[in-house]
PDB file of C-alpha atoms and ligand atoms in Angstrom:
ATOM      1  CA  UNK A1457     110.236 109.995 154.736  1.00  0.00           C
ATOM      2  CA  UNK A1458     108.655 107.058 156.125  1.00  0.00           C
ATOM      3  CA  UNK A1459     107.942 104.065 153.588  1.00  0.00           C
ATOM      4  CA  UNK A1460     105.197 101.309 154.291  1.00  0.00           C
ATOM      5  CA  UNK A1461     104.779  97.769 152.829  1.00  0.00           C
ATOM      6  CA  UNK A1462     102.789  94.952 152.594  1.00  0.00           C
ATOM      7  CA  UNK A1463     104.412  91.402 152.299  1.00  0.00           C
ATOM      8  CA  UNK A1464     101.649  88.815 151.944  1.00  0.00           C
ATOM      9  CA  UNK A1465     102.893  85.129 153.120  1.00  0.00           C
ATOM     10  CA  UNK A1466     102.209  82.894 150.122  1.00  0.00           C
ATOM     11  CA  UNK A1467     102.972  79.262 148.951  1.00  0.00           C
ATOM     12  CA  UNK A1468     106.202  79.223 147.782  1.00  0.00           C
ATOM     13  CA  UNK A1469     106.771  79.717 144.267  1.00  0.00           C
ATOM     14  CA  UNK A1470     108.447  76.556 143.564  1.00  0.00           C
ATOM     15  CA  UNK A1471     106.236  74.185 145.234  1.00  0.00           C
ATOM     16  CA  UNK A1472     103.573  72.286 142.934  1.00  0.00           C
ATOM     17  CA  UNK A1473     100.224  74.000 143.526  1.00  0.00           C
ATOM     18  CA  UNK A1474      97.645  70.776 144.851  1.00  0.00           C
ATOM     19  CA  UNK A1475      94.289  70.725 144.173  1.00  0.00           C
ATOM     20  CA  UNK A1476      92.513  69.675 147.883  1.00  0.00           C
ATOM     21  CA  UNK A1477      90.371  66.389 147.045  1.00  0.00           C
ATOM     22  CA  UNK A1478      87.114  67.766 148.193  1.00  0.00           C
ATOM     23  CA  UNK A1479      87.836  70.894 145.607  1.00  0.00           C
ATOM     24  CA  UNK A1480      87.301  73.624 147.618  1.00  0.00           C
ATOM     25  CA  UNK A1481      91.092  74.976 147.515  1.00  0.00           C
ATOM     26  CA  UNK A1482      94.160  74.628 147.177  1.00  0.00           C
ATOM     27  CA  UNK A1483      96.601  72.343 149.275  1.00  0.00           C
ATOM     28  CA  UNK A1484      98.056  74.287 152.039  1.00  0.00           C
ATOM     29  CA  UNK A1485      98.934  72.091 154.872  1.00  0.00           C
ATOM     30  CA  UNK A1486     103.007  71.336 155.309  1.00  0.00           C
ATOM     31  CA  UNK A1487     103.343  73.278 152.126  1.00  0.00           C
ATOM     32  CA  UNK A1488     106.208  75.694 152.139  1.00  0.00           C
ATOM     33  CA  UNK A1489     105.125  79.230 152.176  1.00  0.00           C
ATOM     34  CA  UNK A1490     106.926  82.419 151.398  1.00  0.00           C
ATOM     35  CA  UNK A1491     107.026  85.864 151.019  1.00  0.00           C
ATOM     36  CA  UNK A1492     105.577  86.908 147.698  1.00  0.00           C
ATOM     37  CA  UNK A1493     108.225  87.541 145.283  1.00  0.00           C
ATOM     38  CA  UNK A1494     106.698  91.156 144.451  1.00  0.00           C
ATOM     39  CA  UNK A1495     106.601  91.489 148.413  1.00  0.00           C
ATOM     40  CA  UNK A1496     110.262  91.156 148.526  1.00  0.00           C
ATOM     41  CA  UNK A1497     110.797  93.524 145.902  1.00  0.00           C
ATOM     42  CA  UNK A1498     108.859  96.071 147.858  1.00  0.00           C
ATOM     43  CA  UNK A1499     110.839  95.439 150.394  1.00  0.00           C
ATOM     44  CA  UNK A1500     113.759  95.939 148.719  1.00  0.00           C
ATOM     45  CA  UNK A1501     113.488  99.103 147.304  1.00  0.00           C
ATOM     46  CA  UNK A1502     112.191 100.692 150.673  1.00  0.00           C
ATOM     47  CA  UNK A1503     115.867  99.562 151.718  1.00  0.00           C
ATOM     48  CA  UNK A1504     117.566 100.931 148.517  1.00  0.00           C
ATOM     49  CA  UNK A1505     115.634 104.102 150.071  1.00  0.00           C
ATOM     50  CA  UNK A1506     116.397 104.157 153.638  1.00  0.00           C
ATOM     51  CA  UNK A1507     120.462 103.540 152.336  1.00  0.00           C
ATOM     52  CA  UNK A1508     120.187 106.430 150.052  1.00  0.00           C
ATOM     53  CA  UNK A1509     118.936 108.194 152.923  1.00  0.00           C
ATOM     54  CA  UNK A1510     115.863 108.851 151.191  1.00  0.00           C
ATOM     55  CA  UNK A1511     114.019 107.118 153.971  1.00  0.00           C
ATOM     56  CA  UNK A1512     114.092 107.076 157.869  1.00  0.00           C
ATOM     57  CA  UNK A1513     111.878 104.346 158.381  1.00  0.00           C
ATOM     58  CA  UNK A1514     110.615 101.440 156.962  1.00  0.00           C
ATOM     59  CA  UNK A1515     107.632  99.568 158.530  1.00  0.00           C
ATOM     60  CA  UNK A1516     106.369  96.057 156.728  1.00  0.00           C
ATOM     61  CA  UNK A1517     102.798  95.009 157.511  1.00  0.00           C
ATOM     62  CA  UNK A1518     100.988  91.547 156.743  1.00  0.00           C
ATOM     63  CA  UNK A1519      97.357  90.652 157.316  1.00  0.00           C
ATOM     64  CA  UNK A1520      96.395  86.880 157.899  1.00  0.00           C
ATOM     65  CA  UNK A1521      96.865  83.770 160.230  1.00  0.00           C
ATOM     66  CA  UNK A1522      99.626  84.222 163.146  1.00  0.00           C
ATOM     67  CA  UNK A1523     102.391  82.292 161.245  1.00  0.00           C
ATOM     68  CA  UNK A1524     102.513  85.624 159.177  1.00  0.00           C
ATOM     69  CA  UNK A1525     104.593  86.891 161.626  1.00  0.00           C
ATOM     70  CA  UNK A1526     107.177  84.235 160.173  1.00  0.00           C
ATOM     71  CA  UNK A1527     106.825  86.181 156.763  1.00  0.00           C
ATOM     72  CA  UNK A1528     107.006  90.104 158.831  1.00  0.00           C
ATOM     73  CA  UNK A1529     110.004  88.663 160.522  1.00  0.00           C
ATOM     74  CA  UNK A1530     111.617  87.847 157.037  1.00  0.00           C
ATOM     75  CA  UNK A1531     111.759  91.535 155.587  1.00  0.00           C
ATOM     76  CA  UNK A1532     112.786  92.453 159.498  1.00  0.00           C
ATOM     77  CA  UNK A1533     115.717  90.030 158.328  1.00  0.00           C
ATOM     78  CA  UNK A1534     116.332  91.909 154.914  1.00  0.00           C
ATOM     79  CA  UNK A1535     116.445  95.211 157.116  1.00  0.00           C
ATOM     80  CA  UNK A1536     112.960  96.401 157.843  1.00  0.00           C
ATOM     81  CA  UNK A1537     112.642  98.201 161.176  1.00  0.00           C
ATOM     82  CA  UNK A1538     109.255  97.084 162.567  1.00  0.00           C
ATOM     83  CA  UNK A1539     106.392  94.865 161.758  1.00  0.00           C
ATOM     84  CA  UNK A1540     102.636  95.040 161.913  1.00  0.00           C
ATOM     85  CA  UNK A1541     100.296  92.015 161.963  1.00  0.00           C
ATOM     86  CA  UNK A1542      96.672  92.297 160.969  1.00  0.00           C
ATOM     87  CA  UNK A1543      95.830  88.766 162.691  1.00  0.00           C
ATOM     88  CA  UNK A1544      92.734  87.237 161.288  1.00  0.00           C
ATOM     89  CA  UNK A1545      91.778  83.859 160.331  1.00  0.00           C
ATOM     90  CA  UNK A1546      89.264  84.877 157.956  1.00  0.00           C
ATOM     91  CA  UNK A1547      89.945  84.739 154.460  1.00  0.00           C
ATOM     92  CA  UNK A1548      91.243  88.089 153.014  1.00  0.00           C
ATOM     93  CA  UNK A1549      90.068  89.044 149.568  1.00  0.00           C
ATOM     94  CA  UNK A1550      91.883  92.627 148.013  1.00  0.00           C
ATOM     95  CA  UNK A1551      88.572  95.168 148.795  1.00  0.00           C
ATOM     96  CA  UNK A1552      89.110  93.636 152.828  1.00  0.00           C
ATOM     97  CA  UNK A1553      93.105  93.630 152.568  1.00  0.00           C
ATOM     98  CA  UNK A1554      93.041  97.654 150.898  1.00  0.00           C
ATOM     99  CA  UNK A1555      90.578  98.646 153.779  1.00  0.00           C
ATOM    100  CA  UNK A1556      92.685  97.324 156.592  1.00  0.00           C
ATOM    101  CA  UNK A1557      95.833  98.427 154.508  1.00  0.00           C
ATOM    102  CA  UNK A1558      94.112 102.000 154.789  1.00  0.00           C
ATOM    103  CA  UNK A1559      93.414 102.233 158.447  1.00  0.00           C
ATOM    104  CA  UNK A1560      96.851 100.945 159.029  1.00  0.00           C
ATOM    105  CA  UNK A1561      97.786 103.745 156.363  1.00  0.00           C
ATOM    106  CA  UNK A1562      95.567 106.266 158.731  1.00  0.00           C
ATOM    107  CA  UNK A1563      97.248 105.385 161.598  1.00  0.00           C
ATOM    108  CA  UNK A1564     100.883 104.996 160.873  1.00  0.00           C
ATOM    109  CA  UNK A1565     101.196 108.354 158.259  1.00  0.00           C
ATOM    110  CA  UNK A1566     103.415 107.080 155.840  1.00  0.00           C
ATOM    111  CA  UNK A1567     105.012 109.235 152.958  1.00  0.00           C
ATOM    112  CA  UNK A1568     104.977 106.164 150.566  1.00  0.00           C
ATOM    113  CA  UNK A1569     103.236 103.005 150.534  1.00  0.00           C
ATOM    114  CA  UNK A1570     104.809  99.846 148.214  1.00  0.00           C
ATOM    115  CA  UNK A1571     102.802  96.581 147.256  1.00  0.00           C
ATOM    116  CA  UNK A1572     103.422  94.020 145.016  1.00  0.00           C
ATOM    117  CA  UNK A1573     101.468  94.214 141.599  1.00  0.00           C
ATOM    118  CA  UNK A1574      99.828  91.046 142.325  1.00  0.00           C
ATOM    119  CA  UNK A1575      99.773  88.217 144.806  1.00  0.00           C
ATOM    120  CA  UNK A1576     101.248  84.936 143.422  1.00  0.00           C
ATOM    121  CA  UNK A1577      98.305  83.161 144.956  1.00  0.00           C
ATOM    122  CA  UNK A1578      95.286  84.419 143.980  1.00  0.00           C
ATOM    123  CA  UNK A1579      96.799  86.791 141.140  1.00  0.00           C
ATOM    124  CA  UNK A1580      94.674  89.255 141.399  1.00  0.00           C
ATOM    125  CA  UNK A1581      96.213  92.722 141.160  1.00  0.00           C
ATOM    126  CA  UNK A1582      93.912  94.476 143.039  1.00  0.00           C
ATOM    127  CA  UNK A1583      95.590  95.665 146.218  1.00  0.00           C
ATOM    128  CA  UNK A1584      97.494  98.536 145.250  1.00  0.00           C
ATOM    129  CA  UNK A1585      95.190 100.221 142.746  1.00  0.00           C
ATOM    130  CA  UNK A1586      91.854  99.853 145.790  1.00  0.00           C
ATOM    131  CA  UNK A1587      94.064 101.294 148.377  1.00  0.00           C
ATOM    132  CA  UNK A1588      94.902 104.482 146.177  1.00  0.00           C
ATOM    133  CA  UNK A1589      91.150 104.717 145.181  1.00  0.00           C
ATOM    134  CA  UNK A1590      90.215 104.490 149.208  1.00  0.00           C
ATOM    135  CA  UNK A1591      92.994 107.373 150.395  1.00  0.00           C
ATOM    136  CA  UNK A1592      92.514 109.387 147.487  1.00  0.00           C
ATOM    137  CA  UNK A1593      96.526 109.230 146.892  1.00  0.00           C
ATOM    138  CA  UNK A1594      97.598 108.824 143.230  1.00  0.00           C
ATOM    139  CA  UNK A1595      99.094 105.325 142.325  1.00  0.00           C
ATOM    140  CA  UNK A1596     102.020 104.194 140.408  1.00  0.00           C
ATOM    141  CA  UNK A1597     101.582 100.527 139.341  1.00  0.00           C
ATOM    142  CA  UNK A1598     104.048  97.984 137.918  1.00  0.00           C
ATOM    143  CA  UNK A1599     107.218 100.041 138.797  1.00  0.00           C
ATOM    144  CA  UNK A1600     110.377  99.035 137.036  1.00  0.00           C
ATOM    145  CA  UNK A1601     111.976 102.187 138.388  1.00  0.00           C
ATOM    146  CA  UNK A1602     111.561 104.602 141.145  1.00  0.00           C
ATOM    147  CA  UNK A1603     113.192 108.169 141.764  1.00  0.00           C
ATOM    148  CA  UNK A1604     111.987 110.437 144.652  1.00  0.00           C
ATOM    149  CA  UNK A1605     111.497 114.370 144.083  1.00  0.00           C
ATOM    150  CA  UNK A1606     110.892 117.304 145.804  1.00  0.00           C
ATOM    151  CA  UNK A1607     107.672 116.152 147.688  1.00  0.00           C
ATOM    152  CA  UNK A1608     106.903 114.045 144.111  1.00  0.00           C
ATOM    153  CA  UNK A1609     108.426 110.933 142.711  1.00  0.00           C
ATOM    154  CA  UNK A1610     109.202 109.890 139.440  1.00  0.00           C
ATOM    155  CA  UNK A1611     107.877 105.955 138.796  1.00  0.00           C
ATOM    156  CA  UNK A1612     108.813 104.179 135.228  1.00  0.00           C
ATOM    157  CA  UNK A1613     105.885 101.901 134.870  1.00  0.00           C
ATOM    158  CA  UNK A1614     105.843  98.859 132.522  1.00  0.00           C
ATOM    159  CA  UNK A1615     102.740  98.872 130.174  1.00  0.00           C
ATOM    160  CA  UNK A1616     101.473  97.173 126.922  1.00  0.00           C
ATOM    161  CA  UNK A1617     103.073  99.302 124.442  1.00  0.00           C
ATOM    162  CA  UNK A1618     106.930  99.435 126.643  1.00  0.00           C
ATOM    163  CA  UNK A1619     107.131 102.336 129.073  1.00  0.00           C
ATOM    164  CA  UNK A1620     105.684 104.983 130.597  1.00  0.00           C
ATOM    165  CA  UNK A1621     106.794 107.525 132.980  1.00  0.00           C
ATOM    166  CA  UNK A1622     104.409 109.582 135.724  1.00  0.00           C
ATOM    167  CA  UNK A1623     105.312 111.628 137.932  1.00  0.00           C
ATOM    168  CA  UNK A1624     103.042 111.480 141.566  1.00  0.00           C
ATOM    169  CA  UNK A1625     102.736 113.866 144.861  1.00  0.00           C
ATOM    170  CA  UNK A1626     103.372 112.098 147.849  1.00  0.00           C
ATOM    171  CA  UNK A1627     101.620 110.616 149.736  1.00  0.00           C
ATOM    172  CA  UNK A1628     101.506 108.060 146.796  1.00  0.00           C
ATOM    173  CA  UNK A1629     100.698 104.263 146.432  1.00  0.00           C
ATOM    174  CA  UNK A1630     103.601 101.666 144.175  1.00  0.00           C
ATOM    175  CA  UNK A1631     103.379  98.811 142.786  1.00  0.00           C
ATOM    176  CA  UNK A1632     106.223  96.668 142.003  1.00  0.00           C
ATOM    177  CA  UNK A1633     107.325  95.020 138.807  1.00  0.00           C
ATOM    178  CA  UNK A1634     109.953  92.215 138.175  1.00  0.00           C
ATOM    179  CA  UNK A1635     112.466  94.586 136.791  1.00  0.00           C
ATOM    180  CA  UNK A1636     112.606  97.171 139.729  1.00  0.00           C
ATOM    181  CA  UNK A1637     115.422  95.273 141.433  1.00  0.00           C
ATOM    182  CA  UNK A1638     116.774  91.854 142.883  1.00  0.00           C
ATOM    183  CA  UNK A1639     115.792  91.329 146.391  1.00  0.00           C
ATOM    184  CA  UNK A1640     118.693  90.905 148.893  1.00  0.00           C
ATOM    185  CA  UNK A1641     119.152  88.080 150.933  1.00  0.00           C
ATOM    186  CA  UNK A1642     119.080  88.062 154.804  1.00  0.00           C
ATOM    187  CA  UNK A1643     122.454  87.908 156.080  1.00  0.00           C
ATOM    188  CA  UNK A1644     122.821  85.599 159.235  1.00  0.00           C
ATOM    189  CA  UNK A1645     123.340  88.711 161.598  1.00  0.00           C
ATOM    190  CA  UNK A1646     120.707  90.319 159.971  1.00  0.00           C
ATOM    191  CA  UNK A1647     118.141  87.615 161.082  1.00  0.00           C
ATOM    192  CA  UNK A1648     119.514  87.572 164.852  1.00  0.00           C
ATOM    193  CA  UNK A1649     118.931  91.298 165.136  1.00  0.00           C
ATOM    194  CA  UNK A1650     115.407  90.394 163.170  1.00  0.00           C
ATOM    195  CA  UNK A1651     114.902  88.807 166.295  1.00  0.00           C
ATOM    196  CA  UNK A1652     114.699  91.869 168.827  1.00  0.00           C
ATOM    197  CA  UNK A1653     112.384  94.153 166.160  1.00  0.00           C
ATOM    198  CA  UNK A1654     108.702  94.528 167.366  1.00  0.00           C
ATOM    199  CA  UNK A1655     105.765  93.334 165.655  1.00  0.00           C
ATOM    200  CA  UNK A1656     102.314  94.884 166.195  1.00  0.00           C
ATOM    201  CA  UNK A1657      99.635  92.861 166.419  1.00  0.00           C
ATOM    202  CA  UNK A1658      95.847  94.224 165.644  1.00  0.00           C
ATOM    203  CA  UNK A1659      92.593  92.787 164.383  1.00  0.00           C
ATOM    204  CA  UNK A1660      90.637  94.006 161.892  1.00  0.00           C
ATOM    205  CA  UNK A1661      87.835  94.585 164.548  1.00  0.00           C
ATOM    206  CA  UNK A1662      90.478  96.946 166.551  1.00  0.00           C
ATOM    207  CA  UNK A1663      91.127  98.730 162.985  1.00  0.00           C
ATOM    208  CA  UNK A1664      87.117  98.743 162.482  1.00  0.00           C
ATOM    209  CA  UNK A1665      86.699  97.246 159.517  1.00  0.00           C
ATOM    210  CA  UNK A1666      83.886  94.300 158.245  1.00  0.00           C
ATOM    211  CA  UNK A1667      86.222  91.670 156.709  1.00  0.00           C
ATOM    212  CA  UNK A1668      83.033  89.731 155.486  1.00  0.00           C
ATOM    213  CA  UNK A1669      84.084  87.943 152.380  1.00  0.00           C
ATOM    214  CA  UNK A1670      82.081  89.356 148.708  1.00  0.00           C
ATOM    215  CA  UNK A1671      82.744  86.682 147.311  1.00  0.00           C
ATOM    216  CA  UNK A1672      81.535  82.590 146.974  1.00  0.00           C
ATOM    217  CA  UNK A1673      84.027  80.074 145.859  1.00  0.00           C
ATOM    218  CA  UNK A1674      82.134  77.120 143.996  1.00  0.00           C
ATOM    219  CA  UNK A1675      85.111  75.235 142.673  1.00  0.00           C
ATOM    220  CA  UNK A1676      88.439  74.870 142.692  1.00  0.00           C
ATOM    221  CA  UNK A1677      89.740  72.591 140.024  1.00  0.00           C
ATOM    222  CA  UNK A1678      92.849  71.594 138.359  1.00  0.00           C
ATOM    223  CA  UNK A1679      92.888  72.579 134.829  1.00  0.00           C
ATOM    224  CA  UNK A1680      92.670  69.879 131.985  1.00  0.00           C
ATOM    225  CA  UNK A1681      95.596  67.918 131.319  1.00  0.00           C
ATOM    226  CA  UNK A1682      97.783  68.690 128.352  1.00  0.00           C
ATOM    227  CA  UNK A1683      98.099  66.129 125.841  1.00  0.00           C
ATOM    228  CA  UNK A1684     101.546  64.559 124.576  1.00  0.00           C
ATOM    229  CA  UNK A1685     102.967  66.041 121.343  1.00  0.00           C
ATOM    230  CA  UNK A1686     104.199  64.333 118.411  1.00  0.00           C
ATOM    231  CA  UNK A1687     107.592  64.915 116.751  1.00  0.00           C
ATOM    232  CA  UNK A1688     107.055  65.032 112.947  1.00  0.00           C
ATOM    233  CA  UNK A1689     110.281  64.094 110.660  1.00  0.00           C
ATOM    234  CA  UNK A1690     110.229  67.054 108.655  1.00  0.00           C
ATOM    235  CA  UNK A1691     108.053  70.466 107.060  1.00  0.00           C
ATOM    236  CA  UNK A1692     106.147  67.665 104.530  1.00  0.00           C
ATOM    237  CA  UNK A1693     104.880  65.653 107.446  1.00  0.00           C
ATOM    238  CA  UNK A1694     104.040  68.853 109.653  1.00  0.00           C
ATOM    239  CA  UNK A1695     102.212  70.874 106.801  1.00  0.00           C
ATOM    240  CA  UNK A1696     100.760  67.613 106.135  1.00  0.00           C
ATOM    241  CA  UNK A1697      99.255  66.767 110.034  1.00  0.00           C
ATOM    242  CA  UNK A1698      98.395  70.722 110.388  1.00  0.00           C
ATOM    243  CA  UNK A1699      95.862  70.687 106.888  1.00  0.00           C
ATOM    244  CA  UNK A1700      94.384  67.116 107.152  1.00  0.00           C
ATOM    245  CA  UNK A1701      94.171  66.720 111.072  1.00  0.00           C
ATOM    246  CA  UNK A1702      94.497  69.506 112.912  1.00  0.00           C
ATOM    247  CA  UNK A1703      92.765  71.461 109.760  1.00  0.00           C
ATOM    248  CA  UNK A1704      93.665  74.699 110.493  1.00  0.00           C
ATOM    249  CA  UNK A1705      95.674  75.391 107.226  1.00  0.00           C
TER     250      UNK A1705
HETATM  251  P1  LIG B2710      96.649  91.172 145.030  1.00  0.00           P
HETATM  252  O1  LIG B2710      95.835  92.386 144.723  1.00  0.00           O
HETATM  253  O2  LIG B2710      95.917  90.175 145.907  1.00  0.00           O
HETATM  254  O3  LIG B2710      97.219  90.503 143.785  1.00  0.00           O
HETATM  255  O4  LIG B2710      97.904  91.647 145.935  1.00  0.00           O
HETATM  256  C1  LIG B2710      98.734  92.726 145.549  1.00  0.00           C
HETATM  257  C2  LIG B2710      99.657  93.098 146.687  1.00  0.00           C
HETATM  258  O5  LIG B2710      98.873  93.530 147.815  1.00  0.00           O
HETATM  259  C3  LIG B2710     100.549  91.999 147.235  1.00  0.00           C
HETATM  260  O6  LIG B2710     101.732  91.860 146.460  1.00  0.00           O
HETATM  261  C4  LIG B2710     100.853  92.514 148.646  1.00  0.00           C
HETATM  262  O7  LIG B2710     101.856  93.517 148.616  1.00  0.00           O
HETATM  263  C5  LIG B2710      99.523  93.175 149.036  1.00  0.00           C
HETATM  264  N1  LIG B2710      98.693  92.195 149.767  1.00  0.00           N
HETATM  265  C6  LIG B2710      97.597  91.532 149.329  1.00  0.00           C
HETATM  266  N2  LIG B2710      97.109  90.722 150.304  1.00  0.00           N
HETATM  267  C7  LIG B2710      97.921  90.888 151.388  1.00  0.00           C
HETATM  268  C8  LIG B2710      97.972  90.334 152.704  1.00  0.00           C
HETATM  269  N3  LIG B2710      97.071  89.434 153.133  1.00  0.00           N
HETATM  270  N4  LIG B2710      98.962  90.750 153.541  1.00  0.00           N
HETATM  271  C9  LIG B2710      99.870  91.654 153.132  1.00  0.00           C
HETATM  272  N5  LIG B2710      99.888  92.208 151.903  1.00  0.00           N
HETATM  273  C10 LIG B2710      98.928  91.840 151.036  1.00  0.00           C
END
C-alpha cells in the first residue's frame, strides 16, 4: 500500500501572529515557520503504517514557495521516503491546493491519502473534504483512529455528539485529529539520511492546473483588544456588578 501526504509549511504555532502595518496580512518575514501540527500527525501515522508493514511507501508532498522543501525535508527526517514540491509563489487557497493535490494524486496512485483537518494558518478545513469530492474517493475526516481492512479501512472520527465510526474502500482520503497520535521526533541520524531522499519539484503549470486565486482579501486586522477584569471580594459584590452594570441578571 502506498500512503500520500500533504505537510503544509506554516508559522509556527508558538510564535505571536503580527498583523503587517499596511493590513494586508499577516507578518511573515524572519518568522519561524513549521510544519503544521495536523501535518505531522499525518505523517506520523503513515509511519505507524509502513512499521506495521501496512505500508511500503510513504511519499509527503507540499505546495508553495521553495523554502517548503525545508518543511518536505522535515517528515523525510521523521522517516518519509520521498518528497514532492508543488513550487509556486502564488498564493494557494484549498479549491487550488485539492486540484494540484489531485493531479499529484493522478500521477503518483496512492492507496491512501492523509491531510491535516485544517491548516493552522488560514483554518480553513477545506483540503481534505475538496480533494475527496474531486477523485470521487470517500473521505474520513477528523480521525482519532485508523485501522486498515481488507481493501477498506476502519476510521474513528471525532464529531459533535463524541464518536463515530465509518468504514471506507480504498482509495480513500483522511483527515487527522489531535487524538490520532503524538508525532515522533527526528532523530539526528534520521535527518542525515533526510539528506540523500529526493524531492520532486513541479509547477502547477506542469500539473495543468489554473491556480488563479477566487478569492479578494480586503483586510486583515487584529481583533479588538480585551479589556482588564475586575476581581470582586465575594458572591454579594459579583451578583451585585452582574444586575446593576453588566445587567444581564
Ligand atoms: P486547510 O483546508 O487549508 O485547512 O488545510 C487542510 C490540510 O490540507 C492541511 O493540514 C494540509 O495537510 C493540506 N494542505 C493545505 N494547503 C497545503 C499546502 N500548501 N501544502 C501542503 N498541504 C496543504
Amino acid at each position: 500500500m502506498k500512503v500520500l501526504v500533504a505537510v503544509k509549511r506554516v508559522v509556527d504555532y508558538n510564535v505571536k501572529i503580527r498583523v503587517k502595518a499596511d493590513n494586508t496580512g499577516i507578518e511573515t518575514a524572519n518568522v519561524k515557520m513549521a510544519m503544521n501540527p495536523f501535518d505531522e500527525i499525518a505523517v506520523e501515522e503513515g509511519l505507524r503504517l509502513k512499521e506495521a508493514g501496512i505500508a511500503d511507501e510513504l511519499v509527503v508532498v507540499s505546495l508553495g514557495v521553495q523554502q517548503c522543501q525545508e518543511t518536505i525535508r522535515t517528515a523525510l527526517a521523521m522517516g518519509a521516503d520521498r518528497g514532492i514540491l508543488v513550487e509556486t509563489e502564488d498564493e494557494l487557497q484549498p479549491m487550488a491546493v485539492a486540484k494540484l493535490l489531485g493531479e499529484v494524486v493522478g500521477r503518483e496512485a496512492p492507496d491512501l491519502v492523509i491531510v491535516g483537518k485544517q491548516a493552522i494558518d488560514d483554518d480553513s478545513n477545506q483540503t481534505g473534504q475538496m480533494l475527496a469530492a474531486l477523485l470521487g474517493w470517500p473521505q474520513g475526516t477528523f480521525a482519532s483512529k485508523i485501522t486498515p481492512g481488507d481493501g477498506t479501512i476502519e476510521v474513528v472520527r471525532e464529531i459533535d455528539g463524541g464518536l463515530e465510526t465509518v468504514t471506507l474502500k480504498m482509495p480513500a482520503v483522511i483527515t487527522t485529529d489531535l487524538r490520532l497520535n503524538v508525532p515522533r521526533y527526528a532523530s539526528l541520524p534520521n535527518i542525515m539520511k533526510a539528506k540523500k531522499k529526493t524531492i520532486d519539484v513541479v509547477t502547477p503549470a506542469d500539473l495543468g492546473v489554473d491556480t488563479a486565486s477566487r478569492l479578494v482579501t480586503l483586510k486583515v486586522e487584529e481583533p479588538p483588544r480585551r479589556q482588564a477584569g475586575v476581581k470582586v471580594a465575594d458572591a454579594a459584590e459579583l451578583v451585585d456588578k452582574l444586575r446593576n452594570e453588566a445587567k444581564v441578571i
